[in-house]
XYZ file of C-alpha atoms in Angstrom:
320
model
C -3.905 -30.272 -14.251
C -6.295 -30.323 -11.443
C -5.297 -28.562 -7.182
C -4.932 -32.460 -6.380
C -2.364 -33.123 -8.139
C -0.394 -29.660 -8.236
C -0.037 -30.877 -3.825
C 0.893 -33.780 -4.888
C 3.524 -32.135 -6.901
C 4.693 -29.786 -4.430
C 8.132 -29.069 -3.714
C 9.306 -27.992 -0.638
C 13.136 -26.590 1.957
C 13.191 -27.469 5.534
C 15.916 -26.354 7.487
C 17.588 -28.683 10.199
C 18.778 -26.539 12.915
C 20.544 -26.651 15.874
C 20.681 -22.646 17.861
C 23.929 -21.549 19.379
C 23.422 -21.170 23.052
C 25.405 -17.916 22.243
C 24.637 -15.127 21.556
C 20.828 -14.842 22.493
C 20.183 -12.291 20.412
C 20.583 -14.832 16.875
C 18.303 -16.961 18.760
C 16.183 -13.968 19.120
C 16.360 -12.900 16.064
C 16.234 -17.016 14.032
C 12.880 -16.966 15.111
C 11.564 -14.288 14.624
C 12.247 -14.319 11.263
C 11.490 -17.487 11.146
C 7.836 -16.071 12.413
C 8.084 -13.757 8.929
C 8.583 -16.043 7.025
C 6.042 -17.779 7.969
C 7.605 -20.678 8.632
C 5.961 -24.064 10.248
C 7.772 -26.015 12.763
C 8.048 -29.956 12.337
C 8.729 -30.746 15.198
C 11.797 -28.690 17.297
C 14.773 -27.655 14.324
C 12.555 -28.198 11.540
C 10.870 -25.933 9.764
C 8.834 -25.421 5.913
C 8.887 -23.537 3.582
C 7.477 -23.799 -0.682
C 10.703 -24.057 -2.080
C 10.488 -21.130 -3.883
C 10.781 -19.442 -0.539
C 13.620 -21.218 0.029
C 15.700 -18.357 -0.075
C 14.460 -16.879 3.326
C 15.745 -20.081 5.394
C 18.956 -19.327 3.057
C 19.910 -16.509 4.990
C 19.181 -18.168 8.935
C 21.404 -20.908 8.094
C 24.350 -18.978 6.981
C 24.038 -16.957 10.511
C 23.385 -19.448 11.926
C 26.416 -21.479 10.772
C 28.250 -17.619 11.074
C 27.598 -18.247 15.566
C 29.047 -21.530 15.460
C 25.753 -23.493 14.637
C 24.841 -25.836 12.770
C 22.082 -25.765 10.261
C 20.997 -28.250 6.897
C 18.954 -27.168 4.507
C 17.802 -29.838 2.321
C 14.671 -30.594 -0.386
C 11.550 -32.632 1.039
C 9.027 -33.628 -1.154
C 5.536 -35.482 0.126
C 5.399 -39.543 0.061
C 1.737 -39.987 -0.779
C -0.991 -36.813 -1.746
C -2.689 -37.666 1.897
C 1.400 -36.438 3.439
C 1.421 -33.462 0.720
C -2.001 -32.322 2.168
C -0.560 -32.299 5.411
C 2.323 -30.517 5.102
C 0.388 -27.310 3.372
C -2.691 -28.201 6.202
C 0.391 -26.526 8.189
C -0.063 -22.911 6.485
C -4.167 -22.897 7.315
C -3.574 -18.785 7.802
C -7.635 -19.643 8.938
C -6.358 -17.579 12.491
C -4.232 -15.181 10.650
C -7.989 -13.710 9.037
C -9.698 -14.070 12.601
C -7.851 -12.330 13.906
C -8.141 -9.439 10.794
C -11.455 -9.816 9.766
C -11.626 -8.808 14.403
C -9.370 -4.974 14.210
C -11.703 -4.046 10.280
C -13.852 -4.337 12.175
C -13.502 -2.487 15.246
C -12.454 -0.038 13.953
C -15.566 -0.122 11.898
C -16.816 0.221 15.627
C -15.247 3.663 16.122
C -16.164 5.054 12.665
C -18.441 7.629 14.201
C -16.155 8.878 16.636
C -12.487 9.303 14.898
C -11.783 12.208 12.016
C -11.174 11.402 8.344
C -7.131 11.415 9.344
C -7.485 9.630 12.375
C -9.817 6.870 10.600
C -6.775 6.076 7.371
C -4.547 6.881 9.554
C -5.702 3.256 11.214
C -7.683 1.978 7.459
C -3.912 2.377 6.392
C -2.864 -0.081 9.516
C -5.700 -2.420 8.974
C -4.860 -2.859 5.556
C -1.154 -3.222 6.459
C -2.304 -6.064 8.249
C -3.687 -7.935 5.925
C -1.003 -7.719 3.547
C 1.462 -9.454 6.215
C -1.051 -12.112 6.697
C -0.992 -12.536 2.325
C 2.550 -12.026 2.381
C 2.996 -16.346 3.953
C -0.778 -17.089 2.962
C 1.322 -19.143 0.186
C -1.435 -21.213 -0.645
C -4.907 -18.286 -0.974
C -7.981 -19.299 -1.203
C -11.402 -18.366 0.061
C -10.631 -17.313 3.743
C -7.767 -13.679 0.921
C -10.808 -13.222 -0.726
C -13.928 -12.952 2.510
C -10.850 -10.795 4.087
C -10.368 -8.396 0.415
C -13.955 -7.640 0.185
C -13.995 -6.922 3.560
C -11.073 -4.212 3.345
C -12.431 -3.037 -0.098
C -15.934 -2.071 2.032
C -14.496 -0.875 5.636
C -12.799 1.362 2.041
C -15.801 2.186 0.660
C -17.507 3.185 4.318
C -14.926 5.487 5.012
C -15.193 7.685 1.854
C -18.851 7.129 1.373
C -18.518 9.534 5.374
C -15.093 11.229 4.790
C -14.741 11.892 1.331
C -17.709 10.999 -1.137
C -16.777 10.678 -4.389
C -13.337 8.888 -4.029
C -12.736 7.338 -7.758
C -12.896 3.929 -8.088
C -8.889 2.377 -10.164
C -10.108 2.464 -14.184
C -8.224 0.379 -16.846
C -6.603 1.879 -19.701
C -3.180 3.349 -20.452
C -2.313 6.909 -19.409
C -1.780 8.697 -23.287
C 0.950 11.651 -22.905
C 0.073 15.174 -23.608
C 1.087 18.541 -25.010
C 0.962 20.656 -21.535
C 0.763 23.205 -23.713
C -2.874 23.258 -24.739
C -3.560 22.724 -20.712
C -3.245 26.896 -19.964
C -5.344 29.270 -18.684
C -8.277 26.278 -17.832
C -10.288 26.406 -15.384
C -9.678 22.702 -13.566
C -13.159 21.104 -11.483
C -12.480 19.356 -7.992
C -14.306 18.394 -4.970
C -13.823 20.554 -2.382
C -12.250 20.421 0.730
C -9.557 17.969 -1.081
C -7.202 15.934 0.461
C -3.380 14.818 -0.157
C -3.796 13.556 -3.654
C -6.123 16.519 -4.689
C -3.968 19.158 -3.188
C -1.043 17.602 -4.124
C -2.989 17.204 -7.905
C -3.359 21.218 -7.934
C 0.133 22.518 -6.494
C 1.598 20.437 -9.273
C -0.680 22.019 -11.918
C 0.202 25.199 -10.571
C 4.123 24.397 -10.912
C 4.111 22.576 -14.252
C 1.122 22.682 -15.600
C -1.119 25.835 -16.264
C 0.825 28.791 -13.347
C -2.750 30.090 -13.912
C -4.703 27.632 -13.144
C -8.187 28.720 -11.602
C -9.779 25.760 -9.051
C -12.659 24.847 -9.874
C -14.656 24.049 -5.903
C -17.594 21.084 -6.210
C -20.113 20.538 -3.966
C -21.475 17.547 -6.406
C -19.333 16.111 -9.471
C -22.501 15.810 -11.544
C -22.383 20.024 -11.406
C -18.944 20.051 -13.627
C -18.811 23.026 -15.439
C -18.518 22.394 -19.549
C -14.732 24.193 -19.396
C -13.558 23.041 -16.460
C -11.229 19.697 -16.618
C -11.894 17.481 -14.080
C -9.533 15.279 -11.897
C -10.149 13.361 -8.965
C -13.015 11.281 -9.435
C -14.641 8.607 -11.556
C -15.821 10.273 -15.433
C -13.264 13.264 -14.496
C -9.972 13.532 -17.462
C -7.539 13.563 -14.716
C -8.887 10.362 -11.252
C -7.171 6.554 -10.392
C -6.136 4.869 -14.247
C -5.037 0.806 -12.601
C -2.898 1.253 -9.125
C -1.605 4.723 -10.168
C -3.832 7.387 -7.569
C -4.035 11.700 -10.113
C -1.663 12.492 -9.255
C 0.676 9.725 -10.441
C -1.482 9.306 -13.980
C -1.177 13.016 -13.710
C 3.146 12.825 -13.917
C 2.667 10.250 -16.360
C 0.925 11.969 -19.231
C 2.414 15.543 -18.873
C 5.660 13.879 -18.831
C 7.322 14.058 -15.187
C 7.073 10.959 -14.343
C 11.436 10.669 -14.860
C 11.024 13.224 -12.175
C 13.217 12.410 -8.882
C 11.965 14.591 -6.177
C 7.872 14.184 -7.860
C 8.342 10.454 -7.765
C 9.461 10.711 -4.202
C 6.137 12.858 -4.291
C 4.155 9.630 -5.551
C 5.720 7.877 -3.190
C 3.924 9.786 -0.489
C 0.699 10.506 -1.984
C 0.141 7.287 -3.475
C 1.271 5.119 0.190
C -1.697 8.536 2.452
C -3.938 8.153 -0.875
C -4.316 3.820 -0.843
C -2.024 2.889 0.915
C 1.668 0.773 -0.722
C 5.127 0.377 0.948
C 5.420 3.401 3.990
C 7.173 6.176 2.905
C 9.188 7.847 5.270
C 7.776 11.768 4.779
C 4.586 10.070 4.967
C 3.197 10.195 8.682
C 4.767 14.088 9.409
C 3.173 15.751 5.526
C -0.001 13.956 6.521
C -0.272 15.738 9.828
C 0.615 19.362 8.847
C -2.119 19.111 5.488
C -4.482 17.743 7.798
C -3.342 20.454 10.894
C -3.480 23.077 7.714
C -7.018 21.798 6.275
C -8.832 22.205 9.872
C -6.806 26.145 9.658
C -8.047 26.975 6.816
C -12.110 26.505 5.556
C -12.029 28.470 2.534
C -10.422 25.663 -0.427
C -9.028 28.530 -2.017
C -6.706 29.378 0.944
C -6.016 25.646 1.504
C -4.793 25.514 -1.196
C -1.980 28.807 -1.101
C -0.982 27.494 2.037
C -0.271 23.202 1.178
C 1.649 24.366 -2.234
C 4.326 26.021 -0.251
C 4.136 22.255 1.844
C 4.795 20.360 -1.421
C 7.171 22.778 -2.597
C 8.857 22.261 0.282
C 8.982 18.795 0.308
C 10.308 19.103 -3.707
C 13.212 21.518 -2.821
C 14.545 18.878 -0.235
C 18.046 17.217 -0.198
C 17.006 13.459 -0.631
C 18.140 10.164 -2.178
C 18.426 11.323 -6.092
C 16.847 7.611 -8.082
Protein backbone atom coordinates (compact mmCIF):
# COMPACT_ATOMS: atom_id res chain seq x y z
CA UNK A 1 0.00 0.00 0.00
CA UNK A 2 1.41 3.43 -0.91
CA UNK A 3 1.52 6.30 1.56
CA UNK A 4 -1.18 8.00 -0.51
CA UNK A 5 -3.48 4.99 -0.11
CA UNK A 6 -2.75 4.87 3.62
CA UNK A 7 -4.01 8.42 3.98
CA UNK A 8 -7.22 7.80 2.04
CA UNK A 9 -8.21 4.90 4.30
CA UNK A 10 -7.59 6.74 7.59
CA UNK A 11 -10.33 6.65 10.21
CA UNK A 12 -10.90 9.47 12.66
CA UNK A 13 -12.76 10.18 15.89
CA UNK A 14 -14.54 13.53 16.19
CA UNK A 15 -15.49 15.00 19.57
CA UNK A 16 -18.22 17.66 19.61
CA UNK A 17 -18.38 19.52 22.93
CA UNK A 18 -20.52 22.08 24.68
CA UNK A 19 -18.75 22.70 27.97
CA UNK A 20 -20.66 23.50 31.16
CA UNK A 21 -20.32 27.07 32.37
CA UNK A 22 -19.44 25.76 35.83
CA UNK A 23 -17.30 24.49 37.39
CA UNK A 24 -14.52 26.36 35.65
CA UNK A 25 -12.05 23.63 36.65
CA UNK A 26 -13.75 21.24 34.24
CA UNK A 27 -13.31 23.65 31.36
CA UNK A 28 -9.62 24.16 32.16
CA UNK A 29 -9.02 20.45 32.61
CA UNK A 30 -10.73 19.68 29.30
CA UNK A 31 -8.64 22.19 27.37
CA UNK A 32 -5.43 20.98 28.98
CA UNK A 33 -6.26 17.36 28.25
CA UNK A 34 -7.07 18.13 24.62
CA UNK A 35 -3.74 19.93 24.32
CA UNK A 36 -1.89 17.00 25.95
CA UNK A 37 -3.56 14.62 23.49
CA UNK A 38 -2.57 16.83 20.58
CA UNK A 39 -6.15 17.06 19.38
CA UNK A 40 -6.55 19.95 16.90
CA UNK A 41 -9.80 21.88 16.58
CA UNK A 42 -11.80 21.72 13.36
CA UNK A 43 -13.80 24.63 14.77
CA UNK A 44 -14.89 25.76 18.24
CA UNK A 45 -16.00 22.72 20.19
CA UNK A 46 -14.96 20.18 17.53
CA UNK A 47 -11.77 18.17 18.08
CA UNK A 48 -10.28 15.32 16.09
CA UNK A 49 -7.85 12.46 16.63
CA UNK A 50 -6.96 9.31 14.71
CA UNK A 51 -9.52 6.65 15.60
CA UNK A 52 -6.99 4.46 17.39
CA UNK A 53 -6.66 7.22 20.01
CA UNK A 54 -10.40 7.43 20.59
CA UNK A 55 -10.11 6.44 24.27
CA UNK A 56 -8.63 9.78 25.30
CA UNK A 57 -11.52 11.67 23.71
CA UNK A 58 -14.02 9.24 25.25
CA UNK A 59 -12.78 10.03 28.76
CA UNK A 60 -13.19 13.74 28.10
CA UNK A 61 -16.72 13.18 26.84
CA UNK A 62 -17.63 11.19 29.95
CA UNK A 63 -16.39 13.92 32.28
CA UNK A 64 -18.13 16.71 30.37
CA UNK A 65 -21.44 14.82 30.48
CA UNK A 66 -21.02 14.14 34.20
CA UNK A 67 -21.01 17.93 34.74
CA UNK A 68 -24.12 18.52 32.61
CA UNK A 69 -22.28 19.51 29.46
CA UNK A 70 -22.93 17.84 26.13
CA UNK A 71 -20.48 15.64 24.26
CA UNK A 72 -20.78 13.60 21.10
CA UNK A 73 -18.06 11.21 19.96
CA UNK A 74 -18.45 10.34 16.29
CA UNK A 75 -16.62 8.36 13.64
CA UNK A 76 -15.32 10.36 10.71
CA UNK A 77 -13.66 9.72 7.39
CA UNK A 78 -12.57 12.04 4.62
CA UNK A 79 -14.66 12.20 1.46
CA UNK A 80 -11.61 12.43 -0.81
CA UNK A 81 -7.84 12.01 -0.72
CA UNK A 82 -7.51 15.79 -0.71
CA UNK A 83 -9.72 16.13 2.35
CA UNK A 84 -7.79 13.38 4.10
CA UNK A 85 -4.57 15.26 3.41
CA UNK A 86 -6.10 18.38 4.93
CA UNK A 87 -6.98 16.43 8.08
CA UNK A 88 -3.49 14.96 8.34
CA UNK A 89 -2.01 18.45 7.90
CA UNK A 90 -3.75 19.51 11.12
CA UNK A 91 -1.30 17.25 12.96
CA UNK A 92 1.87 18.80 11.54
CA UNK A 93 4.34 19.04 14.47
CA UNK A 94 7.08 20.92 12.62
CA UNK A 95 6.73 23.99 14.84
CA UNK A 96 6.91 21.88 18.00
CA UNK A 97 10.09 20.19 16.75
CA UNK A 98 11.60 23.59 15.92
CA UNK A 99 10.88 24.78 19.46
CA UNK A 100 12.48 21.61 20.80
CA UNK A 101 15.60 22.15 18.66
CA UNK A 102 15.98 25.62 20.17
CA UNK A 103 16.01 24.16 23.69
CA UNK A 104 18.50 21.46 22.69
CA UNK A 105 20.81 24.03 21.08
CA UNK A 106 20.66 26.19 24.21
CA UNK A 107 21.85 23.26 26.32
CA UNK A 108 24.61 22.48 23.85
CA UNK A 109 25.75 26.11 24.03
CA UNK A 110 25.76 26.07 27.85
CA UNK A 111 27.64 22.78 28.32
CA UNK A 112 30.97 24.51 28.91
CA UNK A 113 29.50 26.24 31.96
CA UNK A 114 27.79 23.19 33.48
CA UNK A 115 28.97 20.40 35.73
CA UNK A 116 28.14 16.82 34.85
CA UNK A 117 25.20 16.42 37.22
CA UNK A 118 23.46 19.55 36.00
CA UNK A 119 24.27 18.82 32.35
CA UNK A 120 22.74 15.34 32.57
CA UNK A 121 19.73 16.65 34.47
CA UNK A 122 19.08 19.21 31.75
CA UNK A 123 19.66 16.57 29.09
CA UNK A 124 16.93 14.41 30.60
CA UNK A 125 14.61 17.42 30.48
CA UNK A 126 15.45 17.90 26.80
CA UNK A 127 14.90 14.19 26.14
CA UNK A 128 11.55 14.22 27.94
CA UNK A 129 10.58 17.27 25.88
CA UNK A 130 11.21 15.33 22.68
CA UNK A 131 9.26 12.35 24.01
CA UNK A 132 6.33 14.67 24.73
CA UNK A 133 6.32 15.89 21.12
CA UNK A 134 6.64 12.36 19.78
CA UNK A 135 3.66 11.19 21.82
CA UNK A 136 1.38 13.48 19.85
CA UNK A 137 3.18 13.14 16.52
CA UNK A 138 0.66 10.76 14.99
CA UNK A 139 2.18 11.03 11.51
CA UNK A 140 5.95 11.11 12.13
CA UNK A 141 8.31 11.97 9.34
CA UNK A 142 11.66 13.59 8.71
CA UNK A 143 11.22 16.20 11.45
CA UNK A 144 11.14 13.47 14.10
CA UNK A 145 14.14 11.69 12.56
CA UNK A 146 16.17 14.90 12.59
CA UNK A 147 15.24 15.57 16.22
CA UNK A 148 16.32 12.07 17.24
CA UNK A 149 19.62 12.54 15.44
CA UNK A 150 20.14 15.85 17.24
CA UNK A 151 19.35 14.23 20.59
CA UNK A 152 21.86 11.46 19.92
CA UNK A 153 24.53 13.98 18.97
CA UNK A 154 23.86 15.95 22.15
CA UNK A 155 24.13 12.80 24.27
CA UNK A 156 27.45 11.90 22.62
CA UNK A 157 28.80 15.38 23.24
CA UNK A 158 27.86 15.19 26.93
CA UNK A 159 29.40 11.72 27.25
CA UNK A 160 32.56 12.89 25.49
CA UNK A 161 32.86 15.88 27.79
CA UNK A 162 32.10 14.21 31.11
CA UNK A 163 32.35 10.43 30.71
CA UNK A 164 34.68 9.19 28.00
CA UNK A 165 34.01 5.59 27.06
CA UNK A 166 30.29 5.63 27.82
CA UNK A 167 28.99 2.38 26.26
CA UNK A 168 26.72 2.16 23.26
CA UNK A 169 23.79 -0.28 23.48
CA UNK A 170 24.67 -3.68 22.05
CA UNK A 171 22.23 -6.17 20.51
CA UNK A 172 21.83 -9.70 21.78
CA UNK A 173 20.40 -11.86 24.54
CA UNK A 174 21.47 -11.82 28.19
CA UNK A 175 22.71 -15.23 29.35
CA UNK A 176 22.07 -16.47 32.89
CA UNK A 177 25.39 -16.96 34.70
CA UNK A 178 26.53 -18.96 37.72
CA UNK A 179 27.27 -16.45 40.46
CA UNK A 180 29.62 -18.83 42.25
CA UNK A 181 32.08 -18.54 39.35
CA UNK A 182 32.44 -14.81 39.91
CA UNK A 183 33.69 -14.79 43.50
CA UNK A 184 37.09 -13.35 44.44
CA UNK A 185 37.55 -11.54 41.13
CA UNK A 186 39.04 -8.25 40.00
CA UNK A 187 36.45 -6.02 38.35
CA UNK A 188 37.59 -3.26 35.98
CA UNK A 189 35.61 -0.08 35.59
CA UNK A 190 36.13 3.41 34.21
CA UNK A 191 37.46 5.82 36.81
CA UNK A 192 35.27 8.46 38.47
CA UNK A 193 32.13 6.32 38.34
CA UNK A 194 28.66 7.77 38.14
CA UNK A 195 25.19 6.35 38.82
CA UNK A 196 25.16 3.14 36.75
CA UNK A 197 28.72 2.18 37.66
CA UNK A 198 28.26 3.09 41.33
CA UNK A 199 25.12 0.96 41.50
CA UNK A 200 26.93 -1.94 39.80
CA UNK A 201 29.79 -1.76 42.32
CA UNK A 202 27.28 -2.06 45.17
CA UNK A 203 25.40 -4.87 43.42
CA UNK A 204 28.59 -6.86 42.81
CA UNK A 205 29.78 -6.70 46.40
CA UNK A 206 26.30 -7.12 47.90
CA UNK A 207 24.97 -10.00 45.79
CA UNK A 208 27.74 -11.49 43.63
CA UNK A 209 31.30 -11.12 44.91
CA UNK A 210 31.67 -9.86 48.50
CA UNK A 211 35.48 -9.88 48.11
CA UNK A 212 35.51 -7.99 44.82
CA UNK A 213 38.47 -5.75 44.06
CA UNK A 214 37.91 -2.84 41.69
CA UNK A 215 40.41 -1.64 39.12
CA UNK A 216 39.89 1.95 37.97
CA UNK A 217 40.61 2.51 34.29
CA UNK A 218 41.59 5.84 32.81
CA UNK A 219 41.60 4.14 29.41
CA UNK A 220 39.50 1.04 28.76
CA UNK A 221 42.26 -0.22 26.44
CA UNK A 222 44.28 -0.85 29.62
CA UNK A 223 41.90 -3.57 30.82
CA UNK A 224 44.00 -6.15 32.75
CA UNK A 225 43.79 -9.64 31.30
CA UNK A 226 42.66 -11.09 34.63
CA UNK A 227 39.92 -8.52 35.30
CA UNK A 228 36.22 -8.57 34.45
CA UNK A 229 35.27 -5.33 32.73
CA UNK A 230 31.88 -3.66 33.01
CA UNK A 231 30.08 -0.61 31.68
CA UNK A 232 32.17 0.13 28.61
CA UNK A 233 32.15 -1.10 25.02
CA UNK A 234 33.58 -4.59 24.75
CA UNK A 235 33.26 -5.28 28.47
CA UNK A 236 31.86 -8.53 29.84
CA UNK A 237 28.88 -6.58 31.19
CA UNK A 238 27.56 -3.44 29.52
CA UNK A 239 24.42 -1.98 27.98
CA UNK A 240 22.27 -4.43 26.02
CA UNK A 241 19.37 -3.05 24.01
CA UNK A 242 17.58 -0.52 26.18
CA UNK A 243 18.97 -1.96 29.42
CA UNK A 244 21.76 -0.24 31.32
CA UNK A 245 24.60 -2.23 32.87
CA UNK A 246 22.92 -2.51 36.28
CA UNK A 247 19.85 -4.08 34.64
CA UNK A 248 22.05 -6.40 32.57
CA UNK A 249 23.80 -7.60 35.72
CA UNK A 250 20.47 -8.24 37.42
CA UNK A 251 19.42 -10.46 34.54
CA UNK A 252 22.84 -12.09 34.19
CA UNK A 253 22.92 -13.20 37.82
CA UNK A 254 19.23 -14.08 38.19
CA UNK A 255 18.42 -11.15 40.48
CA UNK A 256 15.70 -9.52 38.38
CA UNK A 257 12.83 -10.99 40.43
CA UNK A 258 13.77 -9.04 43.57
CA UNK A 259 11.23 -6.16 43.65
CA UNK A 260 13.56 -3.88 45.62
CA UNK A 261 16.36 -4.38 43.11
CA UNK A 262 13.93 -3.72 40.28
CA UNK A 263 12.97 -0.45 41.93
CA UNK A 264 16.62 0.58 42.18
CA UNK A 265 17.04 -0.45 38.54
CA UNK A 266 14.24 1.93 37.54
CA UNK A 267 16.03 4.80 39.29
CA UNK A 268 19.42 3.92 37.79
CA UNK A 269 17.91 3.54 34.30
CA UNK A 270 16.22 6.93 34.51
CA UNK A 271 19.34 8.72 35.76
CA UNK A 272 21.59 7.04 33.21
CA UNK A 273 19.58 7.08 29.98
CA UNK A 274 16.21 8.65 30.83
CA UNK A 275 12.75 7.13 30.62
CA UNK A 276 9.75 7.26 32.94
CA UNK A 277 10.55 9.55 35.91
CA UNK A 278 11.03 7.83 39.27
CA UNK A 279 10.27 9.52 42.58
CA UNK A 280 13.59 8.68 44.25
CA UNK A 281 15.73 9.80 41.30
CA UNK A 282 16.29 13.46 42.16
CA UNK A 283 17.25 12.74 45.77
CA UNK A 284 19.62 9.91 44.84
CA UNK A 285 21.25 12.01 42.14
CA UNK A 286 21.92 14.89 44.55
CA UNK A 287 23.36 12.60 47.22
CA UNK A 288 25.65 10.79 44.78
CA UNK A 289 26.80 14.08 43.27
CA UNK A 290 27.66 15.40 46.71
CA UNK A 291 29.58 12.27 47.67
CA UNK A 292 31.52 12.32 44.42
CA UNK A 293 32.55 15.90 45.16
CA UNK A 294 33.64 14.99 48.70
CA UNK A 295 35.48 11.80 47.71
CA UNK A 296 38.18 12.25 45.03
CA UNK A 297 39.39 8.67 45.67
CA UNK A 298 37.22 6.14 43.83
CA UNK A 299 37.67 3.35 46.39
CA UNK A 300 36.46 5.69 49.13
CA UNK A 301 33.67 6.90 46.89
CA UNK A 302 32.15 3.45 46.41
CA UNK A 303 32.43 2.75 50.13
CA UNK A 304 30.37 5.88 50.75
CA UNK A 305 27.82 5.20 48.01
CA UNK A 306 27.43 1.54 49.02
CA UNK A 307 25.65 2.80 52.13
CA UNK A 308 23.31 4.90 50.03
CA UNK A 309 22.26 2.00 47.82
CA UNK A 310 21.96 -0.28 50.84
CA UNK A 311 19.61 2.22 52.47
CA UNK A 312 17.59 2.50 49.26
CA UNK A 313 17.37 -1.30 49.11
CA UNK A 314 16.23 -1.50 52.74
CA UNK A 315 13.67 1.30 52.43
CA UNK A 316 10.02 0.18 52.60
CA UNK A 317 8.13 0.51 49.37
CA UNK A 318 5.46 -1.04 47.23
CA UNK A 319 6.22 -4.64 46.36
CA UNK A 320 5.93 -5.25 42.65
